[in-house]
C-alpha cells in the first residue's frame, strides 16, 4: 500500500518509514501459513495534543538482534517518536495484539488531551484514532 485515506499523514509517514527500515534491515515478515517470521503488524499511535507517537511492533518472537538498530534508525528519521514497543504474539489467533508489551525504547504510552481531559494511551488501549472525530464525539456526549 502507498497511502491510507483515513489515516493522519504523520502516522502514514511513520508507518511507511518503519516498513522501509524493516525491509532495509532484512527483518522477516510473519507468514501465517507457516507460522514463521518476526513482524506481524505495525501500529502507530499519535497524540493530537503534542504530536508525540509510539510505535508498536507486533511480533511472533520476543527478540531480534536488529531491534536496537531498528530503534536507532527509526528515532533518527522521526524525532516525534516517543517510544517503541514490542508486543509479543506467538500464537495463531485473529486478535491483533498479544498479551505482553515489552518497551524497546522510550515510553510505552502517549498522552493526549480532549476537552481538558487527559488520557494515557497504551499500545492496546481502545482509543478513537481520529482525534478530530473524537473531539466531536465527546462534545456530543
Short mmCIF file of C-alpha atoms in Angstrom, two decimals:
data_model
loop_
_atom_site.label_atom_id
_atom_site.label_comp_id
_atom_site.label_asym_id
_atom_site.label_seq_id
_atom_site.Cartn_x
_atom_site.Cartn_y
_atom_site.Cartn_z
CA UNK A 1 0.00 0.00 0.00
CA UNK A 2 1.16 3.52 -0.68
CA UNK A 3 -1.42 5.58 1.21
CA UNK A 4 -4.17 5.35 3.81
CA UNK A 5 -7.05 7.70 3.06
CA UNK A 6 -8.38 7.68 6.64
CA UNK A 7 -5.04 7.95 8.45
CA UNK A 8 -3.25 11.08 9.61
CA UNK A 9 -0.39 11.87 7.21
CA UNK A 10 2.19 11.91 10.06
CA UNK A 11 1.17 8.39 11.07
CA UNK A 12 1.29 7.33 7.43
CA UNK A 13 4.87 8.63 7.07
CA UNK A 14 5.99 6.73 10.17
CA UNK A 15 4.24 3.52 9.06
CA UNK A 16 5.96 3.61 5.69
CA UNK A 17 9.26 4.61 7.30
CA UNK A 18 9.10 1.64 9.67
CA UNK A 19 8.11 -0.67 6.82
CA UNK A 20 11.03 0.53 4.69
CA UNK A 21 13.50 0.30 7.58
CA UNK A 22 12.39 -3.26 8.34
CA UNK A 23 12.95 -4.10 4.68
CA UNK A 24 16.41 -2.43 4.64
CA UNK A 25 17.42 -4.48 7.69
CA UNK A 26 16.02 -7.64 6.09
CA UNK A 27 13.73 -8.31 9.06
CA UNK A 28 11.41 -11.19 8.25
CA UNK A 29 7.67 -10.66 7.89
CA UNK A 30 5.28 -13.08 9.55
CA UNK A 31 3.73 -15.75 7.34
CA UNK A 32 0.51 -17.13 8.87
CA UNK A 33 0.63 -20.24 6.70
CA UNK A 34 3.97 -21.38 8.09
CA UNK A 35 3.68 -19.56 11.45
CA UNK A 36 7.17 -18.11 10.93
CA UNK A 37 8.72 -14.66 10.59
CA UNK A 38 9.28 -11.82 13.02
CA UNK A 39 6.99 -8.80 12.44
CA UNK A 40 3.26 -9.49 12.28
CA UNK A 41 1.89 -5.95 12.47
CA UNK A 42 2.91 -2.32 12.91
CA UNK A 43 0.74 0.02 14.98
CA UNK A 44 1.38 3.75 15.36
CA UNK A 45 -0.45 5.89 17.92
CA UNK A 46 -0.24 9.70 17.73
CA UNK A 47 -1.18 12.32 20.29
CA UNK A 48 -3.31 15.10 18.84
CA UNK A 49 -2.16 17.38 21.67
CA UNK A 50 1.62 17.16 21.25
CA UNK A 51 2.23 15.14 18.05
CA UNK A 52 4.18 12.51 20.02
CA UNK A 53 3.93 8.94 18.75
CA UNK A 54 4.55 5.40 19.89
CA UNK A 55 5.25 2.56 17.51
CA UNK A 56 4.20 -0.95 18.43
CA UNK A 57 5.71 -3.86 16.55
CA UNK A 58 3.53 -6.94 16.97
CA UNK A 59 5.95 -9.83 16.69
CA UNK A 60 5.99 -13.60 16.55
CA UNK A 61 9.17 -13.81 18.64
CA UNK A 62 10.32 -11.85 21.69
CA UNK A 63 13.66 -10.75 20.40
CA UNK A 64 15.54 -9.99 17.26
CA UNK A 65 19.13 -8.87 17.20
CA UNK A 66 18.14 -5.97 14.95
CA UNK A 67 15.68 -4.34 17.40
CA UNK A 68 18.19 -1.84 18.79
CA UNK A 69 19.46 -0.96 15.32
CA UNK A 70 15.87 -0.62 14.10
CA UNK A 71 15.00 1.66 17.04
CA UNK A 72 18.01 3.85 16.35
CA UNK A 73 17.20 4.22 12.66
CA UNK A 74 13.52 4.98 13.31
CA UNK A 75 14.17 7.58 16.00
CA UNK A 76 16.84 9.16 13.81
CA UNK A 77 14.31 9.57 10.98
CA UNK A 78 11.31 10.56 13.12
CA UNK A 79 12.02 12.90 16.01
CA UNK A 80 8.42 12.89 17.26
CA UNK A 81 8.53 9.17 18.13
CA UNK A 82 8.43 8.95 21.94
CA UNK A 83 8.64 5.20 22.22
CA UNK A 84 8.92 1.84 20.52
CA UNK A 85 7.17 -1.19 22.00
CA UNK A 86 7.35 -4.86 21.10
CA UNK A 87 4.03 -6.68 21.51
CA UNK A 88 4.64 -10.41 21.71
CA UNK A 89 2.03 -12.57 19.94
CA UNK A 90 3.36 -16.11 19.41
CA UNK A 91 0.05 -17.85 18.72
CA UNK A 92 -2.08 -18.02 15.58
CA UNK A 93 -5.20 -16.04 16.50
CA UNK A 94 -7.47 -13.44 14.94
CA UNK A 95 -6.52 -10.91 17.62
CA UNK A 96 -4.22 -8.10 16.53
CA UNK A 97 -2.25 -7.84 19.78
CA UNK A 98 -0.68 -10.39 22.07
CA UNK A 99 -0.80 -10.15 25.86
CA UNK A 100 2.74 -8.94 26.56
CA UNK A 101 4.15 -5.47 25.80
CA UNK A 102 7.92 -5.02 26.09
CA UNK A 103 9.29 -1.45 25.92
CA UNK A 104 12.22 -1.37 23.48
CA UNK A 105 12.99 2.35 23.51
CA UNK A 106 11.47 5.37 25.27
CA UNK A 107 7.92 5.45 26.62
CA UNK A 108 5.35 2.70 26.21
CA UNK A 109 2.50 5.23 26.10
CA UNK A 110 1.48 8.61 24.74
CA UNK A 111 -0.57 11.26 26.46
CA UNK A 112 -3.42 13.11 24.83
CA UNK A 113 -5.99 15.63 25.96
CA UNK A 114 -9.54 16.05 24.69
CA UNK A 115 -11.67 18.93 26.01
CA UNK A 116 -9.48 19.29 29.10
CA UNK A 117 -9.48 15.58 29.97
CA UNK A 118 -6.05 13.86 29.90
CA UNK A 119 -5.61 10.31 28.65
CA UNK A 120 -2.67 7.93 28.93
CA UNK A 121 -2.82 5.76 25.81
CA UNK A 122 -1.04 2.41 25.83
CA UNK A 123 -0.44 0.24 22.75
CA UNK A 124 -3.54 -1.88 23.34
CA UNK A 125 -5.82 0.91 24.60
CA UNK A 126 -9.07 1.35 22.75
CA UNK A 127 -8.97 4.98 21.69
CA UNK A 128 -10.54 6.68 18.69
CA UNK A 129 -7.55 7.17 16.34
CA UNK A 130 -9.15 10.11 14.55
CA UNK A 131 -8.63 12.97 17.02
CA UNK A 132 -10.90 15.40 15.19
CA UNK A 133 -13.73 12.85 15.19
CA UNK A 134 -13.10 12.01 18.85
CA UNK A 135 -13.47 15.64 19.86
CA UNK A 136 -16.83 15.76 18.03
CA UNK A 137 -17.98 12.55 19.75
CA UNK A 138 -17.01 13.86 23.20
CA UNK A 139 -18.79 17.17 22.55
CA UNK A 140 -21.99 15.31 21.55
CA UNK A 141 -21.93 13.27 24.74
#
